[in-house]
Tab-separated table of C-alpha atoms in Angstrom:
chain	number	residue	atom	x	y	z
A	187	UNK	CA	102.333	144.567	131.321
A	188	UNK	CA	104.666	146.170	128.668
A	189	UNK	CA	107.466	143.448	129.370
A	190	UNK	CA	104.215	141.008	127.930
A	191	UNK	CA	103.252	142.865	125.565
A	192	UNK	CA	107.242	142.927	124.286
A	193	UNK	CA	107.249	139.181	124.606
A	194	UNK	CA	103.875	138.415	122.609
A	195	UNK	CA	105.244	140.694	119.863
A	196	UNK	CA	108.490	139.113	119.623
A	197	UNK	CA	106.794	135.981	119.401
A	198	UNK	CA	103.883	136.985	116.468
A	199	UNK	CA	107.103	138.276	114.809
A	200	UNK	CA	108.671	135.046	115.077
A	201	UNK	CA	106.394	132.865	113.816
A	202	UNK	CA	105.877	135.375	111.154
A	203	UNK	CA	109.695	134.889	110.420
A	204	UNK	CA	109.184	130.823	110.580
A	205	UNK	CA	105.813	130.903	108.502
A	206	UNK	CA	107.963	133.175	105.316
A	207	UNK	CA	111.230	130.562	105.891
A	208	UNK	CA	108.588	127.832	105.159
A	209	UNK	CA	106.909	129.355	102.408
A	210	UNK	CA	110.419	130.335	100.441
A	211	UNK	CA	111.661	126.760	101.384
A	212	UNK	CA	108.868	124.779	99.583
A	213	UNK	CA	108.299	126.960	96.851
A	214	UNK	CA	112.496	127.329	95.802
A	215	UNK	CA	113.449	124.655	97.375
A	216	UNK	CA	113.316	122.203	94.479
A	217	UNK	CA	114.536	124.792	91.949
A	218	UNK	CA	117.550	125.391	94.317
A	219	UNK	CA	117.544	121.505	94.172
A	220	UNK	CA	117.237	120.828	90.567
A	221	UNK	CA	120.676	123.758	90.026
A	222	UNK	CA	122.725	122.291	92.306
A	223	UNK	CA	121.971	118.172	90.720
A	224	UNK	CA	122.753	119.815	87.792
A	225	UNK	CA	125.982	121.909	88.831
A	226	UNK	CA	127.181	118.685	90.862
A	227	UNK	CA	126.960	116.525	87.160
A	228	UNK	CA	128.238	119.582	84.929
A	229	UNK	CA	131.287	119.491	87.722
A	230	UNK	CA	131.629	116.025	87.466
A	231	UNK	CA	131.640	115.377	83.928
A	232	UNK	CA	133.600	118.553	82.992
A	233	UNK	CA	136.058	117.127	80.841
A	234	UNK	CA	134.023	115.027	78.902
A	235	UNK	CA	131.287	117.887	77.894
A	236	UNK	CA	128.594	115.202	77.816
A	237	UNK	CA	126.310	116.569	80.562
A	238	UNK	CA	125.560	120.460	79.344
A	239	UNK	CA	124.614	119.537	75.846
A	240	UNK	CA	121.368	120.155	73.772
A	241	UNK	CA	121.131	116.428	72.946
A	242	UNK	CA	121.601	115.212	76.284
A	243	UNK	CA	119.183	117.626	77.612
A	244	UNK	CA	116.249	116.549	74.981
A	245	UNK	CA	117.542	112.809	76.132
A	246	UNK	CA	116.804	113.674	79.928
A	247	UNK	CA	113.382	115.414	78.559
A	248	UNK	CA	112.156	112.121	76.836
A	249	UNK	CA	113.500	110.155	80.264
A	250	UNK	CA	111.075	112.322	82.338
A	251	UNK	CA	108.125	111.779	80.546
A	252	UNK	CA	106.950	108.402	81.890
A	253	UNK	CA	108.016	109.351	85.202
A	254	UNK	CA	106.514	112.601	85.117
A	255	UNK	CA	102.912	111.465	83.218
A	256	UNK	CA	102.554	109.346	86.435
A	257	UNK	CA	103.660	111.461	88.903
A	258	UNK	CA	100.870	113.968	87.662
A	259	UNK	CA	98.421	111.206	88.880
A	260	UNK	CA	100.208	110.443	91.845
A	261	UNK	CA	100.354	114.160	92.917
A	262	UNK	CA	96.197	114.354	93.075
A	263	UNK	CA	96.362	111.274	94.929
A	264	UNK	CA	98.394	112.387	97.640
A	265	UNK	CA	97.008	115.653	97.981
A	266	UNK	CA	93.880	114.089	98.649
A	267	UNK	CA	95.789	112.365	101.415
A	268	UNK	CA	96.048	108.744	99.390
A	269	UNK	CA	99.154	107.163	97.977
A	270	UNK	CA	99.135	103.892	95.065
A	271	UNK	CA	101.937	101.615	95.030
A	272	UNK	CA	100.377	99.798	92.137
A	273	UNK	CA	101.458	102.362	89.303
A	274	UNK	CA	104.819	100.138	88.067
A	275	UNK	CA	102.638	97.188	88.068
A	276	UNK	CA	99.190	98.704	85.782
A	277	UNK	CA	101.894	100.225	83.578
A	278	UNK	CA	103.464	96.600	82.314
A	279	UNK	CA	99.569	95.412	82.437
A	280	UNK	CA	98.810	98.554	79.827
A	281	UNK	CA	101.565	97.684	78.114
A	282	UNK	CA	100.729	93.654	77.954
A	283	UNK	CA	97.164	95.226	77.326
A	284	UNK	CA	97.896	97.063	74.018
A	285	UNK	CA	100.140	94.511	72.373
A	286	UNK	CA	97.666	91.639	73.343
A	287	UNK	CA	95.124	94.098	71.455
A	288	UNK	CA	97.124	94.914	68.709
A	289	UNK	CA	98.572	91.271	68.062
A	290	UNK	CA	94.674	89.727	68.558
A	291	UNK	CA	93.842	88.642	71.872
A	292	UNK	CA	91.072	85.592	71.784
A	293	UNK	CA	88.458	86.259	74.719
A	294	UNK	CA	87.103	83.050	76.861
A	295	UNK	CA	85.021	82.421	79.341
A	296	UNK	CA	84.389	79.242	81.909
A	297	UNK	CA	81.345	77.632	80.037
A	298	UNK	CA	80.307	74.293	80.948
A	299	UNK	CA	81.292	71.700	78.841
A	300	UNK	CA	79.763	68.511	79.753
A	301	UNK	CA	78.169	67.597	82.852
A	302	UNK	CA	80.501	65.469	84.649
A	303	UNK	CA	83.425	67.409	83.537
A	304	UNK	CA	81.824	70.501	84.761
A	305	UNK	CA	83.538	74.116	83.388
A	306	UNK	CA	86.022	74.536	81.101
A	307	UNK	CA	87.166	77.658	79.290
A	308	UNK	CA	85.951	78.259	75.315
A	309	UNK	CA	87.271	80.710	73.501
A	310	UNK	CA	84.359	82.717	72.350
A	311	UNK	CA	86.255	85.523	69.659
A	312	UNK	CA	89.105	87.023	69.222
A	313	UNK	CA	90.132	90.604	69.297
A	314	UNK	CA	92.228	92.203	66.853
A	315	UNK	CA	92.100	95.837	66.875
A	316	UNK	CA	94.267	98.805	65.464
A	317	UNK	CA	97.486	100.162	66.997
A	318	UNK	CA	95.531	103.069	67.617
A	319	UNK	CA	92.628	102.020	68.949
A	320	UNK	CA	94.413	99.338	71.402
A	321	UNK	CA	96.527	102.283	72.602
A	322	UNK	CA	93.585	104.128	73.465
A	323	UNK	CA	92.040	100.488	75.119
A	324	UNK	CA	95.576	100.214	77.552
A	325	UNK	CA	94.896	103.868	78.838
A	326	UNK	CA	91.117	102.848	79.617
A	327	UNK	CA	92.663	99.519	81.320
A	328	UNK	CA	94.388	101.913	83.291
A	329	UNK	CA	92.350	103.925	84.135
A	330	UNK	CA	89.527	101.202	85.381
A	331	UNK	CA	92.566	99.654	87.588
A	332	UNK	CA	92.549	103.715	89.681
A	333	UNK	CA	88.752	103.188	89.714
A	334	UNK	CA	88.581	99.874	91.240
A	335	UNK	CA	91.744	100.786	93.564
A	336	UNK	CA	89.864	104.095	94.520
A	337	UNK	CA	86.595	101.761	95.145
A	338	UNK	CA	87.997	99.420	97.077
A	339	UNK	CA	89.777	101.994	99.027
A	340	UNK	CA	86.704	104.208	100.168
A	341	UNK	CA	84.130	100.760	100.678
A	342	UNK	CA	86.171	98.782	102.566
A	343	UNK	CA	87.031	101.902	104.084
A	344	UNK	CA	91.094	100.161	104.520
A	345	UNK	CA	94.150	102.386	104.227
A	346	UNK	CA	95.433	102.726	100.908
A	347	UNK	CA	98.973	101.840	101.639
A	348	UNK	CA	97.550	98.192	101.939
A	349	UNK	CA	95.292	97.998	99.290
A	350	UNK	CA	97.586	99.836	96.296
A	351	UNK	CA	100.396	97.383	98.078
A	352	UNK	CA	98.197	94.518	97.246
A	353	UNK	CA	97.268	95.798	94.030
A	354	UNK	CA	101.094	95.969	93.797
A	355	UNK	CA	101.038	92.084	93.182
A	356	UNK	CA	97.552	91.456	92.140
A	357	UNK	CA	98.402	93.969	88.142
A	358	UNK	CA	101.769	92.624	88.274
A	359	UNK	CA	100.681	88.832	88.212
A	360	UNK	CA	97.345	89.548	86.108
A	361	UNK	CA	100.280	91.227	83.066
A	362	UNK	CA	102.259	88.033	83.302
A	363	UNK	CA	99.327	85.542	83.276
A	364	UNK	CA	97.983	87.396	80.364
A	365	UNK	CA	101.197	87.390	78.772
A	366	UNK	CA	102.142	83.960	79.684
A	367	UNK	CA	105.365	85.074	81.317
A	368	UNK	CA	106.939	86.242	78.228
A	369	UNK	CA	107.486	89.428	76.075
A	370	UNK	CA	105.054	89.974	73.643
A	371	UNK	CA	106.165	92.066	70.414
A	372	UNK	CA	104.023	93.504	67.773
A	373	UNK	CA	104.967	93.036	63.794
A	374	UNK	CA	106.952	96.247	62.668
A	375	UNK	CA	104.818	96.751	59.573
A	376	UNK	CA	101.751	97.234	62.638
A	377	UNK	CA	103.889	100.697	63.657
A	378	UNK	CA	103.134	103.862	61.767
A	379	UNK	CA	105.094	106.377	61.389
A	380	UNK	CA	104.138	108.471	63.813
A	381	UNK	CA	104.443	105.431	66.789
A	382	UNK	CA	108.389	105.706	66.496
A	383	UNK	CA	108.490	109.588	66.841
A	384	UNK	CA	106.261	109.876	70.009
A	385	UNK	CA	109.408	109.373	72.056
A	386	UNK	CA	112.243	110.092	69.477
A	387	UNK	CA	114.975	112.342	70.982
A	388	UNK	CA	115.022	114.383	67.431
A	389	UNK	CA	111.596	115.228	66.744
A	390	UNK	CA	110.044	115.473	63.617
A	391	UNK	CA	109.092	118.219	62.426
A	392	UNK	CA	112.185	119.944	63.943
A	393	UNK	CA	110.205	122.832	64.999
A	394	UNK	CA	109.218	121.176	67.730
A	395	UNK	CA	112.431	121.070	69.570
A	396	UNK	CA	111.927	118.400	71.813
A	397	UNK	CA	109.350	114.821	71.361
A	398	UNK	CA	106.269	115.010	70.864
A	399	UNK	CA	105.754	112.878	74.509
A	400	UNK	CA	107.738	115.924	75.955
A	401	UNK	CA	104.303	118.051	74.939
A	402	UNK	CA	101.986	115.354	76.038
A	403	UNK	CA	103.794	116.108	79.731
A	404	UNK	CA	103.565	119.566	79.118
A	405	UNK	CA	99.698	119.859	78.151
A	406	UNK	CA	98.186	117.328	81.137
A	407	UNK	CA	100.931	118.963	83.589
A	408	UNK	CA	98.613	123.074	82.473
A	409	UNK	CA	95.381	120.622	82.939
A	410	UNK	CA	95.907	119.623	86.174
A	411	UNK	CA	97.486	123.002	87.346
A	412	UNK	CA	94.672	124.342	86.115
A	413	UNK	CA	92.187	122.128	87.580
A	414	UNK	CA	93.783	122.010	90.988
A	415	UNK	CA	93.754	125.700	91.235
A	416	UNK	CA	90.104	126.803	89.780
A	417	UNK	CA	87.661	123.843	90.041
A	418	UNK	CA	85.682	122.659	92.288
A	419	UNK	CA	87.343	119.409	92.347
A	420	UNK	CA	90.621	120.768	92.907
A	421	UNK	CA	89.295	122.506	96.245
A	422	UNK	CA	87.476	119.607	97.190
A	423	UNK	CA	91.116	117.122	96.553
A	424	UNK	CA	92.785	120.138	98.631
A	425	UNK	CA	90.244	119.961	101.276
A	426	UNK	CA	89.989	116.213	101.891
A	427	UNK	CA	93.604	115.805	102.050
A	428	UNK	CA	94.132	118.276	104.702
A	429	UNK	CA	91.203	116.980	106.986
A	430	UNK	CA	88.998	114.441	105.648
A	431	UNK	CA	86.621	114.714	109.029
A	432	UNK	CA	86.235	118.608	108.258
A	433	UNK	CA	85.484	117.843	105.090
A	434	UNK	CA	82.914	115.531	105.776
A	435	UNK	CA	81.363	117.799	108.024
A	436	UNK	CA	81.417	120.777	105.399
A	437	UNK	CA	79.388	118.191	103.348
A	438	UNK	CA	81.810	116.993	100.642
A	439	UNK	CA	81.223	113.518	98.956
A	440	UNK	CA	84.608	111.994	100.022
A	441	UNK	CA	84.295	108.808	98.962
A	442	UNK	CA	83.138	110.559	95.661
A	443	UNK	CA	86.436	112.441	95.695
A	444	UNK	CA	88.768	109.864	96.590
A	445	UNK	CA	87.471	107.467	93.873
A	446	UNK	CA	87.610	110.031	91.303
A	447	UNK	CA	90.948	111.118	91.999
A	448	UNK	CA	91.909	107.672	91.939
A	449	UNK	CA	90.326	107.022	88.528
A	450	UNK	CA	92.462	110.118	87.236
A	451	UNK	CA	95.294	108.642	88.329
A	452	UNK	CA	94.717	105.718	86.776
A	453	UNK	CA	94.409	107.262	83.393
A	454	UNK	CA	97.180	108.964	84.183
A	455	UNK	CA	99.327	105.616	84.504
A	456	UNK	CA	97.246	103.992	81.668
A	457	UNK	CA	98.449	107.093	79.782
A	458	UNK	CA	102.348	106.407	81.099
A	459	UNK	CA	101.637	102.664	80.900
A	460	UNK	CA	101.265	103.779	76.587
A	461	UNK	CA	104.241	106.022	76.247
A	462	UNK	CA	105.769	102.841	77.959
A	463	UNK	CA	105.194	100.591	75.396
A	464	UNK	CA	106.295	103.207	72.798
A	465	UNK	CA	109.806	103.500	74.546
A	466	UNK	CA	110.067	99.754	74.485
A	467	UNK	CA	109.604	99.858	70.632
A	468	UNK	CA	105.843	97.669	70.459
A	469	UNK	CA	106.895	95.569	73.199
A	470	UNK	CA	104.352	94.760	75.881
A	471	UNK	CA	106.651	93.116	78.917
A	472	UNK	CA	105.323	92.570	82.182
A	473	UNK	CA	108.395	92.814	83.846
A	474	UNK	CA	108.789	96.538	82.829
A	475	UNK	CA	108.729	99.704	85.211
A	476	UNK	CA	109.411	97.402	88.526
A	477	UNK	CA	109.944	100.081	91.378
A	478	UNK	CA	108.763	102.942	89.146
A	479	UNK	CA	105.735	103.717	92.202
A	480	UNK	CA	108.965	104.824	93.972
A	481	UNK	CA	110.188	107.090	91.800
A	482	UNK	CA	106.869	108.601	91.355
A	483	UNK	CA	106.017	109.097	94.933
A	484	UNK	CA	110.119	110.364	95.502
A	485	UNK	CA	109.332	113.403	92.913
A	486	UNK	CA	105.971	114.159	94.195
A	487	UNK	CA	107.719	114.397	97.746
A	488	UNK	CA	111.040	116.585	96.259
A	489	UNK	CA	108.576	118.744	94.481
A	490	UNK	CA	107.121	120.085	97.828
A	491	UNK	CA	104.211	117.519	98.521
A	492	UNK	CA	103.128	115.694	101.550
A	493	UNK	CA	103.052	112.168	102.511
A	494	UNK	CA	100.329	113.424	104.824
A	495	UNK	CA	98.318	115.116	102.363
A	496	UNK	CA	96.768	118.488	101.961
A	497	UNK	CA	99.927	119.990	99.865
A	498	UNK	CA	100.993	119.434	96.353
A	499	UNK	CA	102.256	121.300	93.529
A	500	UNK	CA	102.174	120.262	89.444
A	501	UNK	CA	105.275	122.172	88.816
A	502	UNK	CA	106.851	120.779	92.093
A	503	UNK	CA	106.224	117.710	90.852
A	504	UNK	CA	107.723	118.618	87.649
A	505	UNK	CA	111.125	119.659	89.054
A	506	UNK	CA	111.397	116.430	91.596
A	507	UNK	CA	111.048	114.415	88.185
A	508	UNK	CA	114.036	116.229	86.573
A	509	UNK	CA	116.273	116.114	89.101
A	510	UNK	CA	115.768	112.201	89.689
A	511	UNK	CA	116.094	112.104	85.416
A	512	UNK	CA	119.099	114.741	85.921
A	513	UNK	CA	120.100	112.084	88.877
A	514	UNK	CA	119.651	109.274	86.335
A	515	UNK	CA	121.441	110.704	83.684
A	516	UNK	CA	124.466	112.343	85.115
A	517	UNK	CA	125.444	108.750	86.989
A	518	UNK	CA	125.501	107.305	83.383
A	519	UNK	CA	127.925	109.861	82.294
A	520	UNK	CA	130.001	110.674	85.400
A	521	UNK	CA	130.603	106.383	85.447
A	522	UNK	CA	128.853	106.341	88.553
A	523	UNK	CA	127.835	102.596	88.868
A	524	UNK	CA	124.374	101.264	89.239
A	525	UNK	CA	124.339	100.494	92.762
A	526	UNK	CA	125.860	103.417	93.652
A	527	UNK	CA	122.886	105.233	91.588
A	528	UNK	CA	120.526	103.356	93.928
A	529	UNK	CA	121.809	104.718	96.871
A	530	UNK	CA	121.660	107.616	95.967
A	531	UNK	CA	118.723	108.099	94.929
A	532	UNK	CA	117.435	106.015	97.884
A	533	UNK	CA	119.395	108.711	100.071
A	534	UNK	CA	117.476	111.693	98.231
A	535	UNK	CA	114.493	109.835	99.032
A	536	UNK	CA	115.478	109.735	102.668
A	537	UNK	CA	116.021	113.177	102.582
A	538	UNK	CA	112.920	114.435	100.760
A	539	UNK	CA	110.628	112.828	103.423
A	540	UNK	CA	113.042	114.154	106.410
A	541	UNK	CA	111.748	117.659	104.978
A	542	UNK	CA	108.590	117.161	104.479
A	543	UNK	CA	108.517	115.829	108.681
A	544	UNK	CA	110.188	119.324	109.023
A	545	UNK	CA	107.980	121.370	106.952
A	546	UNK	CA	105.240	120.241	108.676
A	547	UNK	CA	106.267	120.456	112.243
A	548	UNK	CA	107.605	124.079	111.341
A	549	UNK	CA	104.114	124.545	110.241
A	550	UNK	CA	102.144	123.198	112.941
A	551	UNK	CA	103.961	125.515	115.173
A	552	UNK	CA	103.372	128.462	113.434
């Protein structure tokens, strides 16, 4: 009796031991990440002093913000156990969106035209609207693209890997038949001043330290924290990611959930899709941000999330984007070539999902 006794206590004590390691690995495990991208780079590019600069720094700090605006997004959806592999794709469409908007964009619909030569499509007005006010119509384009994603999802009740992979094409070829294959550019007397300092690695005022997109980041990333941790949406997103059958059963609206969260990360991509088309200088190209779904999801999963939903932090989120900018950057200065930078990266990826299988089977036996 005492020898089991000895043995069930060495075993609570064990997966006491387990349950701790987990908890310390996914909570420092990007920061211990994030120091050691950044002593590998600092090593590497020692004798030029390029790396460990204030300049470079606010340059990696404008590189994240794209990245990181979308990554919020993607971070709800995959703690309520979803994933989009559409978000490169809306963000050229935003950014086709706004300078179709701001250029004047003539609306048309199929009216018939004569009776034996049945429908044919008449313009009907055109649109012309202010920089502003087209910005603010991309980020609504974006965000109706999460809603009908999120829609789609929960009626035809399909996974979303499919149906985000098929909106994958569907946003992609919808920006380049709006923008007839081509780059579309804006006149220059259209950008006020304060479109070229949005992104501008010296900020004006100075007294902001770093751009004004660099806040933007800042401000949604507090939002979201905020929401996740002390709404009632956050606990439901929390809840339906972990086990969507429980949480049907407690009586939670998940289709209500999913869609929402899906909408939010749609604005979220509209909002990137904007600072997008401020980075390329008025240019709405709907080639732009190809493969950027993989960088999003690859700093949600460094960060400490789950492909499996259920877990998710903002400010893990926020590290795994720095340390792929930090990646990003530090290749450009150590030399490192572009392919090489790919593999890389791809190899982190690799990596980050290997520990995410590992967090969770350390969990599940605890």
């Amino acid at each position: 009796m005492a020898e089991n006794a000895r043995l069930a206590n060495t075993m609570r004590h064990g997966r006491a031991f387990r349950g701790t390691l987990n908890w310390v690995w996914t909570v420092f495990g990007p920061f211990v990440g994030l120091v050691l991208v950044t002593l590998f780079f600092a090593w590497l590019t020692r004798d030029s002093g390029l790396f460990l600069t204030v300049d470079n720094w606010r340059t990696i700090a404008v590189q994240t913000v794209i990245v990181g605006i979308a990554a919020l997004g993607m971070t709800a959806i995959m703690i309520a156990g979803g994933i989009d592999l559409s978000v490169g794709s809306v963000i050229a469409l935003v950014t086709v969106t706004i300078a179709l908007l701001v250029n004047g964009a003539t609306v048309s619909l199929p009216l018939p035209s004569d009776p034996s030569f049945g429908w044919k499509w008449t313009p009907l007005f055109t649109l012309k609207l202010p920089l502003a006010l087209a910005m603010l119509g991309g980020v609504l384009v974006g965000g109706l693209s999460g809603f009908v994603t999120g829609a789609v999802i929960t009626g035809l009740r399909v996974v979303p890997f499919i149906i985000t992979l098929g909106g994958l094409k569907i946003f992609r070829g919808l920006a380049k038949w709006l923008a007839g294959s081509t780059v579309i550019y804006i006149p220059a007397e259209e950008q006020s001043w304060w479109f070229r300092g949005i992104m501008a690695t010296e900020p004006t005022p100075s007294w902001l330290l770093v751009a004004p997109g660099v806040w933007i980041l800042l401000f949604l990333s507090l939002l979201l924290a905020l929401m996740l941790r002390y709404s009632l949406l956050g606990r439901y997103i929390y809840t339906v990611g972990s086990n969507e059958a429980t949480a049907r059963l407690c009586g939670i609206n998940v289709p209500l959930v999913k869609t929402t969260v899906y909408t939010l990360g749609g604005l979220a991509t509209g909002l990137a899709g904007l600072l997008q088309f401020v980075y390329l200088n008025g240019t709405g190209d709907p080639t732009t941000a190809e493969g950027l779904e993989l960088q999003t999801i690859a700093a949600v999963v460094i960060g400490g999330g789950s492909l499996s939903g259920g877990v998710g932090t903002v400010l893990g989120t926020l590290i795994g984007c720095l340390i792929m900018s930090v990646l990003n950057n530090g290749c450009v200065h150590a030399g490192i070539p572009n392919a090489t930078q790919d593999v890389i990266i791809g190899l982190i990826i690799v990596a980050a999902v290997t520990l995410d299988q590992f967090r969770r089977r350390s969990a599940t036996a605890v």
